[in-house]
Amino acid sequence: MNKIVEKLRSSGGISDSELKLLIECKSPEVAEFLRKNADEVRQLHYGKKVYLRGLIEISSYCKNNCYYCGIRRSNSSAHRYRLTCEEILGCAENGYKLGFRTFVLQGGEDAYFTDELLCPLISEIKRRHPDCAVTLSLGERSEESYRLLREAGADRYLLRHETADEELYRMLHPTPMSLENRKKCLYTLKKLGYQVGSGFMVGVPFQTTEHLIADLRFLQELRPHMIGIGPFIPHRDTAFSVEEAGELNLTLRLLAILRLMFPTALIPATTALGTIAPNGRELGLQNGCNVVMPNLSPVAVRKKYDLYDGKICTGEEAAECRVCLENRIKSVGYEVEISRGDAIDLYK
Ligand code: 5AD
Ligand code: FES
């Protein structure tokens, strides 16, 4: 098994059957060897640096109905809110003072956030904080919209493909959503010059190892700058409420595999990972992650951005998350990097 890890590290290229063995391998010794290699590769490119992204959750309204998600349209128990432009600018201001140089505007697919509203908002954030990057995570939009937002100053876009298997995609997303459109959006974003992030959930209902291999293969084809993965976590008001959450160790193996396959990618230790285990994010950092995304949303709305049960950091102020994460990063021997943290040139 260690030979497969070495092969993956030296060339990034292994067969589907080798990937399957690695993904399914339960041996703690192999997991440790994989972790050690992932950490070495990450240190080769990024040293001990961990990049901070300030997450601002701008809206819990969503027109989609993804079966796994707590803010799906049909969940009538979901608490809906949207932040005003003033509130969003306030979060960015607060974040800037705390040392953030990237702001991630994330939300459900909410028709209220038109291009007419978003473009001046993005320009204003960039005017006030010219040394910062703006990342958007607002779902599927038209090519024209993505172009206008880019012209207004948006630098990056996060849009997970969620799963690269057509059939599984259909089991997780009712029509009119389609994997085809999701992929089209991702390629459009790349074409428009965004730094693009994609990714998938681990342990979502019906998922097999073959599906995970398809996710890795799709990412090899897309070549995103950033890759976000996290365990699926059930939400009480969804059809998947009684399903098991994704496994910690499987997620960690996949993170390490991603680091070896994509040596220079920016890979976050996600909030979902921190939710399934108290030290989940620290373990993520030790398995190749080099980004964390503390929450900058106003505490008054945090519980309402309720994607899955038990989400951490819903009671803490931005400053508290900032300090908490810095301590966590230091506790495993890494250091906070205060800079925009753009993707370094990929896949040379
Ligand atoms: N468990 C884990 N992650 C989830 N997401 C949405 N719902 C869940 C859930 N129940 C993730 C999706 C989405 C991101 C914003 O949150 O992958 O892209
Ligand atoms: Fe939010 Fe620890 S990161 S409280």
GROMACS .gro file of C-alpha atoms and ligand atoms in nm:
model
  370
    1MET     CA    1   0.000   0.000   0.000
    2ASN     CA    2   0.285   0.240   0.082
    3LYS     CA    3   0.411   0.187  -0.276
    4ILE     CA    4   0.080   0.328  -0.405
    5VAL     CA    5   0.124   0.636  -0.184
    6GLU     CA    6   0.478   0.684  -0.316
    7LYS     CA    7   0.359   0.648  -0.673
    8LEU     CA    8   0.082   0.901  -0.617
    9ARG     CA    9   0.331   1.140  -0.464
   10SER     CA   10   0.591   1.111  -0.739
   11SER     CA   11   0.362   1.132  -1.040
   12GLY     CA   12   0.011   1.211  -0.921
   13GLY     CA   13  -0.095   0.925  -1.146
   14ILE     CA   14  -0.241   0.600  -1.020
   15SER     CA   15  -0.506   0.367  -1.156
   16ASP     CA   16  -0.865   0.354  -1.041
   17SER     CA   17  -0.808   0.018  -0.874
   18GLU     CA   18  -0.510   0.157  -0.681
   19LEU     CA   19  -0.715   0.460  -0.577
   20LYS     CA   20  -0.990   0.229  -0.458
   21LEU     CA   21  -0.747   0.036  -0.239
   22LEU     CA   22  -0.617   0.359  -0.087
   23ILE     CA   23  -0.959   0.517  -0.031
   24GLU     CA   24  -1.090   0.202   0.137
   25CYS     CA   25  -0.777   0.119   0.336
   26LYS     CA   26  -0.857   0.114   0.709
   27SER     CA   27  -0.500   0.055   0.830
   28PRO     CA   28  -0.382   0.326   1.073
   29GLU     CA   29  -0.023   0.271   0.958
   30VAL     CA   30  -0.113   0.344   0.596
   31ALA     CA   31  -0.320   0.645   0.704
   32GLU     CA   32  -0.016   0.777   0.891
   33PHE     CA   33   0.213   0.719   0.592
   34LEU     CA   34  -0.037   0.896   0.367
   35ARG     CA   35  -0.063   1.184   0.615
   36LYS     CA   36   0.313   1.220   0.644
   37ASN     CA   37   0.355   1.235   0.266
   38ALA     CA   38   0.070   1.484   0.225
   39ASP     CA   39   0.221   1.704   0.495
   40GLU     CA   40   0.564   1.694   0.332
   41VAL     CA   41   0.421   1.791  -0.007
   42ARG     CA   42   0.221   2.073   0.145
   43GLN     CA   43   0.531   2.199   0.329
   44LEU     CA   44   0.734   2.184   0.009
   45HIS     CA   45   0.500   2.435  -0.155
   46TYR     CA   46   0.352   2.629   0.134
   47GLY     CA   47   0.577   2.569   0.434
   48LYS     CA   48   0.385   2.598   0.758
   49LYS     CA   49   0.153   2.868   0.625
   50VAL     CA   50  -0.221   2.851   0.672
   51TYR     CA   51  -0.431   3.105   0.484
   52LEU     CA   52  -0.732   3.272   0.644
   53ARG     CA   53  -1.055   3.347   0.457
   54GLY     CA   54  -1.326   3.548   0.629
   55LEU     CA   55  -1.662   3.392   0.553
   56ILE     CA   56  -1.965   3.621   0.531
   57GLU     CA   57  -2.292   3.428   0.496
   58ILE     CA   58  -2.504   3.684   0.313
   59SER     CA   59  -2.834   3.499   0.263
   60SER     CA   60  -3.014   3.188   0.385
   61TYR     CA   61  -3.277   3.213   0.111
   62CYS     CA   62  -3.230   2.954  -0.162
   63LYS     CA   63  -3.433   2.864  -0.467
   64ASN     CA   64  -3.284   2.515  -0.482
   65ASN     CA   65  -3.404   2.206  -0.306
   66CYS     CA   66  -3.093   1.990  -0.262
   67TYR     CA   67  -3.209   1.695  -0.053
   68TYR     CA   68  -2.919   1.716   0.193
   69CYS     CA   69  -2.927   2.086   0.274
   70GLY     CA   70  -3.092   2.254   0.572
   71ILE     CA   71  -3.167   2.578   0.385
   72ARG     CA   72  -3.337   2.401   0.093
   73ARG     CA   73  -3.636   2.591  -0.042
   74SER     CA   74  -3.898   2.348   0.087
   75ASN     CA   75  -3.776   2.353   0.444
   76SER     CA   76  -4.047   2.572   0.594
   77SER     CA   77  -3.880   2.553   0.937
   78ALA     CA   78  -3.564   2.721   0.809
   79HIS     CA   79  -3.501   3.071   0.939
   80ARG     CA   80  -3.448   3.305   0.648
   81TYR     CA   81  -3.243   3.624   0.648
   82ARG     CA   82  -3.040   3.832   0.413
   83LEU     CA   83  -2.774   4.083   0.508
   84THR     CA   84  -2.793   4.440   0.382
   85CYS     CA   85  -2.503   4.589   0.186
   86GLU     CA   86  -2.420   4.799   0.492
   87GLU     CA   87  -2.404   4.489   0.708
   88ILE     CA   88  -2.182   4.309   0.457
   89LEU     CA   89  -1.948   4.609   0.437
   90GLY     CA   90  -1.947   4.617   0.818
   91CYS     CA   91  -1.844   4.249   0.834
   92ALA     CA   92  -1.563   4.318   0.587
   93GLU     CA   93  -1.447   4.620   0.788
   94ASN     CA   94  -1.446   4.417   1.108
   95GLY     CA   95  -1.266   4.133   0.928
   96TYR     CA   96  -1.006   4.369   0.786
   97LYS     CA   97  -0.925   4.491   1.136
   98LEU     CA   98  -0.886   4.129   1.246
   99GLY     CA   99  -0.629   4.073   0.972
  100PHE     CA  100  -0.835   3.908   0.698
  101ARG     CA  101  -0.732   3.980   0.340
  102THR     CA  102  -0.988   3.760   0.169
  103PHE     CA  103  -1.364   3.792   0.209
  104VAL     CA  104  -1.588   3.510   0.096
  105LEU     CA  105  -1.947   3.614   0.024
  106GLN     CA  106  -2.147   3.295   0.049
  107GLY     CA  107  -2.519   3.239   0.026
  108GLY     CA  108  -2.803   3.033  -0.108
  109GLU     CA  109  -2.923   3.102  -0.462
  110ASP     CA  110  -3.123   3.410  -0.373
  111ALA     CA  111  -3.275   3.615  -0.658
  112TYR     CA  112  -3.262   3.924  -0.433
  113PHE     CA  113  -2.885   3.938  -0.491
  114THR     CA  114  -2.900   4.063  -0.848
  115ASP     CA  115  -2.598   4.176  -1.047
  116GLU     CA  116  -2.723   4.534  -0.999
  117LEU     CA  117  -2.694   4.489  -0.625
  118LEU     CA  118  -2.379   4.277  -0.613
  119CYS     CA  119  -2.156   4.464  -0.861
  120PRO     CA  120  -2.151   4.797  -0.672
  121LEU     CA  121  -2.113   4.605  -0.345
  122ILE     CA  122  -1.808   4.413  -0.472
  123SER     CA  123  -1.656   4.733  -0.615
  124GLU     CA  124  -1.709   4.908  -0.284
  125ILE     CA  125  -1.539   4.628  -0.086
  126LYS     CA  126  -1.244   4.648  -0.326
  127ARG     CA  127  -1.236   5.029  -0.304
  128ARG     CA  128  -1.227   5.022   0.074
  129HIS     CA  129  -0.986   4.729   0.091
  130PRO     CA  130  -0.776   4.732  -0.226
  131ASP     CA  131  -0.532   4.479  -0.083
  132CYS     CA  132  -0.804   4.218  -0.034
  133ALA     CA  133  -0.944   3.943  -0.253
  134VAL     CA  134  -1.317   3.894  -0.293
  135THR     CA  135  -1.441   3.538  -0.330
  136LEU     CA  136  -1.799   3.461  -0.423
  137SER     CA  137  -1.989   3.144  -0.337
  138LEU     CA  138  -2.339   3.214  -0.464
  139GLY     CA  139  -2.419   2.908  -0.670
  140GLU     CA  140  -2.515   2.880  -1.033
  141ARG     CA  141  -2.562   3.202  -1.231
  142SER     CA  142  -2.554   3.293  -1.599
  143GLU     CA  143  -2.230   3.349  -1.788
  144GLU     CA  144  -2.327   3.715  -1.823
  145SER     CA  145  -2.370   3.747  -1.448
  146TYR     CA  146  -2.037   3.576  -1.376
  147ARG     CA  147  -1.874   3.817  -1.624
  148LEU     CA  148  -2.026   4.128  -1.466
  149LEU     CA  149  -1.929   4.016  -1.115
  150ARG     CA  150  -1.576   3.948  -1.232
  151GLU     CA  151  -1.556   4.291  -1.396
  152ALA     CA  152  -1.680   4.445  -1.072
  153GLY     CA  153  -1.374   4.300  -0.900
  154ALA     CA  154  -1.452   3.948  -0.782
  155ASP     CA  155  -1.133   3.741  -0.786
  156ARG     CA  156  -1.243   3.391  -0.699
  157TYR     CA  157  -1.551   3.170  -0.705
  158LEU     CA  158  -1.636   2.862  -0.501
  159LEU     CA  159  -1.884   2.617  -0.650
  160ARG     CA  160  -1.861   2.257  -0.538
  161HIS     CA  161  -1.961   2.005  -0.801
  162GLU     CA  162  -2.095   1.799  -0.502
  163THR     CA  163  -2.065   1.470  -0.694
  164ALA     CA  164  -1.933   1.396  -1.042
  165ASP     CA  165  -2.162   1.097  -1.096
  166GLU     CA  166  -2.476   1.175  -1.297
  167GLU     CA  167  -2.692   0.921  -1.121
  168LEU     CA  168  -2.583   1.019  -0.770
  169TYR     CA  169  -2.619   1.387  -0.860
  170ARG     CA  170  -2.980   1.317  -0.951
  171MET     CA  171  -3.040   1.139  -0.621
  172LEU     CA  172  -2.915   1.442  -0.430
  173HIS     CA  173  -3.063   1.722  -0.640
  174PRO     CA  174  -3.418   1.739  -0.779
  175THR     CA  175  -3.478   1.886  -1.125
  176PRO     CA  176  -3.414   2.140  -1.269
  177MET     CA  177  -3.063   2.110  -1.122
  178SER     CA  178  -2.818   1.911  -1.331
  179LEU     CA  179  -2.456   1.803  -1.313
  180GLU     CA  180  -2.420   1.920  -1.670
  181ASN     CA  181  -2.507   2.278  -1.580
  182ARG     CA  182  -2.290   2.265  -1.268
  183LYS     CA  183  -1.989   2.161  -1.477
  184LYS     CA  184  -2.071   2.422  -1.740
  185CYS     CA  185  -2.069   2.693  -1.472
  186LEU     CA  186  -1.731   2.575  -1.345
  187TYR     CA  187  -1.570   2.586  -1.689
  188THR     CA  188  -1.727   2.928  -1.756
  189LEU     CA  189  -1.583   3.062  -1.430
  190LYS     CA  190  -1.238   2.938  -1.528
  191LYS     CA  191  -1.269   3.093  -1.873
  192LEU     CA  192  -1.359   3.429  -1.717
  193GLY     CA  193  -1.036   3.430  -1.519
  194TYR     CA  194  -1.166   3.350  -1.173
  195GLN     CA  195  -0.956   3.141  -0.939
  196VAL     CA  196  -1.201   2.855  -0.909
  197GLY     CA  197  -1.278   2.626  -0.619
  198SER     CA  198  -1.475   2.306  -0.648
  199GLY     CA  199  -1.523   1.998  -0.434
  200PHE     CA  200  -1.759   1.740  -0.297
  201MET     CA  201  -1.918   1.595   0.014
  202VAL     CA  202  -1.784   1.277   0.170
  203GLY     CA  203  -2.021   1.006   0.291
  204VAL     CA  204  -2.333   1.148   0.137
  205PRO     CA  205  -2.616   0.888   0.117
  206PHE     CA  206  -2.575   0.630  -0.164
  207GLN     CA  207  -2.210   0.729  -0.224
  208THR     CA  208  -1.966   0.450  -0.313
  209THR     CA  209  -1.589   0.445  -0.357
  210GLU     CA  210  -1.647   0.453  -0.733
  211HIS     CA  211  -1.831   0.783  -0.694
  212LEU     CA  212  -1.539   0.927  -0.498
  213ILE     CA  213  -1.296   0.814  -0.768
  214ALA     CA  214  -1.517   0.991  -1.025
  215ASP     CA  215  -1.492   1.307  -0.809
  216LEU     CA  216  -1.112   1.289  -0.809
  217ARG     CA  217  -1.103   1.227  -1.185
  218PHE     CA  218  -1.335   1.519  -1.251
  219LEU     CA  219  -1.113   1.746  -1.042
  220GLN     CA  220  -0.810   1.628  -1.245
  221GLU     CA  221  -0.996   1.734  -1.557
  222LEU     CA  222  -1.118   2.069  -1.418
  223ARG     CA  223  -0.789   2.161  -1.250
  224PRO     CA  224  -0.939   2.397  -0.989
  225HIS     CA  225  -0.721   2.629  -0.782
  226MET     CA  226  -0.906   2.543  -0.461
  227ILE     CA  227  -1.066   2.217  -0.349
  228GLY     CA  228  -1.316   2.205  -0.064
  229ILE     CA  229  -1.438   1.876   0.072
  230GLY     CA  230  -1.616   1.798   0.394
  231PRO     CA  231  -1.818   1.521   0.550
  232PHE     CA  232  -2.190   1.508   0.482
  233ILE     CA  233  -2.377   1.583   0.806
  234PRO     CA  234  -2.752   1.513   0.833
  235HIS     CA  235  -2.996   1.797   0.893
  236ARG     CA  236  -3.307   1.723   1.101
  237ASP     CA  237  -3.555   1.879   0.853
  238THR     CA  238  -3.436   1.692   0.545
  239ALA     CA  239  -3.514   1.352   0.393
  240PHE     CA  240  -3.160   1.249   0.496
  241SER     CA  241  -3.217   1.329   0.865
  242VAL     CA  242  -3.163   0.971   0.982
  243GLU     CA  243  -2.858   0.903   0.764
  244GLU     CA  244  -2.509   0.863   0.908
  245ALA     CA  245  -2.262   1.149   0.879
  246GLY     CA  246  -1.952   1.107   0.661
  247GLU     CA  247  -1.659   0.940   0.837
  248LEU     CA  248  -1.371   1.140   0.980
  249ASN     CA  249  -1.097   0.900   0.873
  250LEU     CA  250  -1.230   0.862   0.520
  251THR     CA  251  -1.239   1.241   0.486
  252LEU     CA  252  -0.882   1.267   0.615
  253ARG     CA  253  -0.758   1.000   0.370
  254LEU     CA  254  -0.926   1.186   0.085
  255LEU     CA  255  -0.772   1.516   0.195
  256ALA     CA  256  -0.426   1.360   0.195
  257ILE     CA  257  -0.490   1.200  -0.146
  258LEU     CA  258  -0.602   1.540  -0.280
  259ARG     CA  259  -0.283   1.703  -0.153
  260LEU     CA  260  -0.073   1.442  -0.333
  261MET     CA  261  -0.278   1.470  -0.654
  262PHE     CA  262  -0.292   1.852  -0.643
  263PRO     CA  263   0.034   1.958  -0.473
  264THR     CA  264  -0.025   2.334  -0.501
  265ALA     CA  265  -0.402   2.352  -0.449
  266LEU     CA  266  -0.555   2.558  -0.170
  267ILE     CA  267  -0.746   2.311   0.044
  268PRO     CA  268  -0.953   2.426   0.344
  269ALA     CA  269  -0.998   2.241   0.670
  270THR     CA  270  -1.373   2.293   0.664
  271THR     CA  271  -1.627   2.381   0.931
  272ALA     CA  272  -1.804   2.049   0.859
  273LEU     CA  273  -1.480   1.866   0.944
  274GLY     CA  274  -1.461   2.065   1.269
  275THR     CA  275  -1.823   1.974   1.339
  276ILE     CA  276  -1.785   1.593   1.320
  277ALA     CA  277  -1.479   1.594   1.547
  278PRO     CA  278  -1.360   1.852   1.802
  279ASN     CA  279  -1.010   1.846   1.651
  280GLY     CA  280  -1.129   1.783   1.294
  281ARG     CA  281  -0.977   2.098   1.150
  282GLU     CA  282  -0.641   2.037   1.319
  283LEU     CA  283  -0.639   1.684   1.174
  284GLY     CA  284  -0.727   1.835   0.836
  285LEU     CA  285  -0.425   2.067   0.856
  286GLN     CA  286  -0.205   1.769   0.940
  287ASN     CA  287  -0.343   1.586   0.635
  288GLY     CA  288  -0.257   1.848   0.373
  289CYS     CA  289  -0.504   2.133   0.429
  290ASN     CA  290  -0.365   2.487   0.415
  291VAL     CA  291  -0.670   2.713   0.446
  292VAL     CA  292  -0.923   2.787   0.720
  293MET     CA  293  -1.236   2.995   0.683
  294PRO     CA  294  -1.344   3.157   1.010
  295ASN     CA  295  -1.693   3.301   1.021
  296LEU     CA  296  -1.736   3.680   0.999
  297SER     CA  297  -2.116   3.679   0.981
  298PRO     CA  298  -2.302   3.878   1.248
  299VAL     CA  299  -2.374   3.650   1.546
  300ALA     CA  300  -2.744   3.741   1.521
  301VAL     CA  301  -2.781   3.547   1.194
  302ARG     CA  302  -2.530   3.268   1.235
  303LYS     CA  303  -2.767   3.001   1.361
  304LYS     CA  304  -2.990   3.071   1.062
  305TYR     CA  305  -2.726   2.970   0.808
  306ASP     CA  306  -2.810   2.619   0.909
  307LEU     CA  307  -2.683   2.379   0.640
  308TYR     CA  308  -2.647   2.078   0.874
  309ASP     CA  309  -2.707   1.991   1.240
  310GLY     CA  310  -2.456   2.085   1.506
  311LYS     CA  311  -2.265   2.341   1.296
  312ILE     CA  312  -1.989   2.490   1.509
  313CYS     CA  313  -1.906   2.858   1.557
  314THR     CA  314  -2.266   2.980   1.558
  315GLY     CA  315  -2.241   3.156   1.894
  316GLU     CA  316  -1.898   3.314   1.865
  317GLU     CA  317  -1.805   3.662   1.752
  318ALA     CA  318  -1.570   3.700   1.454
  319ALA     CA  319  -1.285   3.800   1.685
  320GLU     CA  320  -1.340   3.487   1.895
  321CYS     CA  321  -1.324   3.257   1.592
  322ARG     CA  322  -1.014   3.437   1.474
  323VAL     CA  323  -0.834   3.379   1.804
  324CYS     CA  324  -0.969   3.026   1.841
  325LEU     CA  325  -0.847   2.927   1.496
  326GLU     CA  326  -0.508   3.090   1.539
  327ASN     CA  327  -0.461   2.885   1.856
  328ARG     CA  328  -0.571   2.568   1.679
  329ILE     CA  329  -0.333   2.634   1.390
  330LYS     CA  330  -0.043   2.694   1.629
  331SER     CA  331  -0.132   2.388   1.837
  332VAL     CA  332  -0.038   2.161   1.546
  333GLY     CA  333   0.277   2.354   1.455
  334TYR     CA  334   0.153   2.572   1.169
  335GLU     CA  335   0.134   2.950   1.139
  336VAL     CA  336  -0.131   3.200   1.027
  337GLU     CA  337  -0.046   3.374   0.701
  338ILE     CA  338  -0.176   3.730   0.664
  339SER     CA  339  -0.191   3.788   0.291
  340ARG     CA  340  -0.440   3.744   0.009
  341GLY     CA  341  -0.302   3.396  -0.048
  342ASP     CA  342  -0.364   3.365  -0.419
  343ALA     CA  343  -0.324   3.026  -0.578
  344ILE     CA  344   0.034   2.965  -0.683
  345ASP     CA  345   0.083   2.861  -1.041
  346LEU     CA  346  -0.071   2.525  -1.082
  347TYR     CA  347   0.009   2.206  -1.265
  348LYS     CA  348   0.339   2.314  -1.416
  3495AD     N1  349  -2.360   1.834   0.519
  3495AD     C1  350  -2.238   1.876   0.481
  3495AD     N2  351  -2.218   1.974   0.390
  3495AD     C2  352  -2.327   2.032   0.337
  3495AD     N3  353  -2.339   2.128   0.245
  3495AD     C3  354  -2.470   2.153   0.226
  3495AD     N4  355  -2.544   2.073   0.304
  3495AD     C4  356  -2.458   1.995   0.374
  3495AD     C5  357  -2.473   1.891   0.469
  3495AD     N5  358  -2.593   1.850   0.508
  3495AD     C6  359  -2.223   2.185   0.176
  3495AD     C7  360  -2.236   2.170   0.025
  3495AD     C8  361  -2.228   2.312  -0.024
  3495AD     C9  362  -2.160   2.385   0.090
  3495AD    C10  363  -2.186   2.531   0.095
  3495AD     O1  364  -2.211   2.322   0.203
  3495AD     O2  365  -2.127   2.095  -0.026
  3495AD     O3  366  -2.157   2.326  -0.145
  350FES    FE1  367  -1.515   2.960   1.575
  350FES    FE2  368  -1.333   2.808   1.717
  350FES     S1  369  -1.329   2.873   1.511
  350FES     S2  370  -1.506   2.919   1.790
   0.00000   0.00000   0.00000
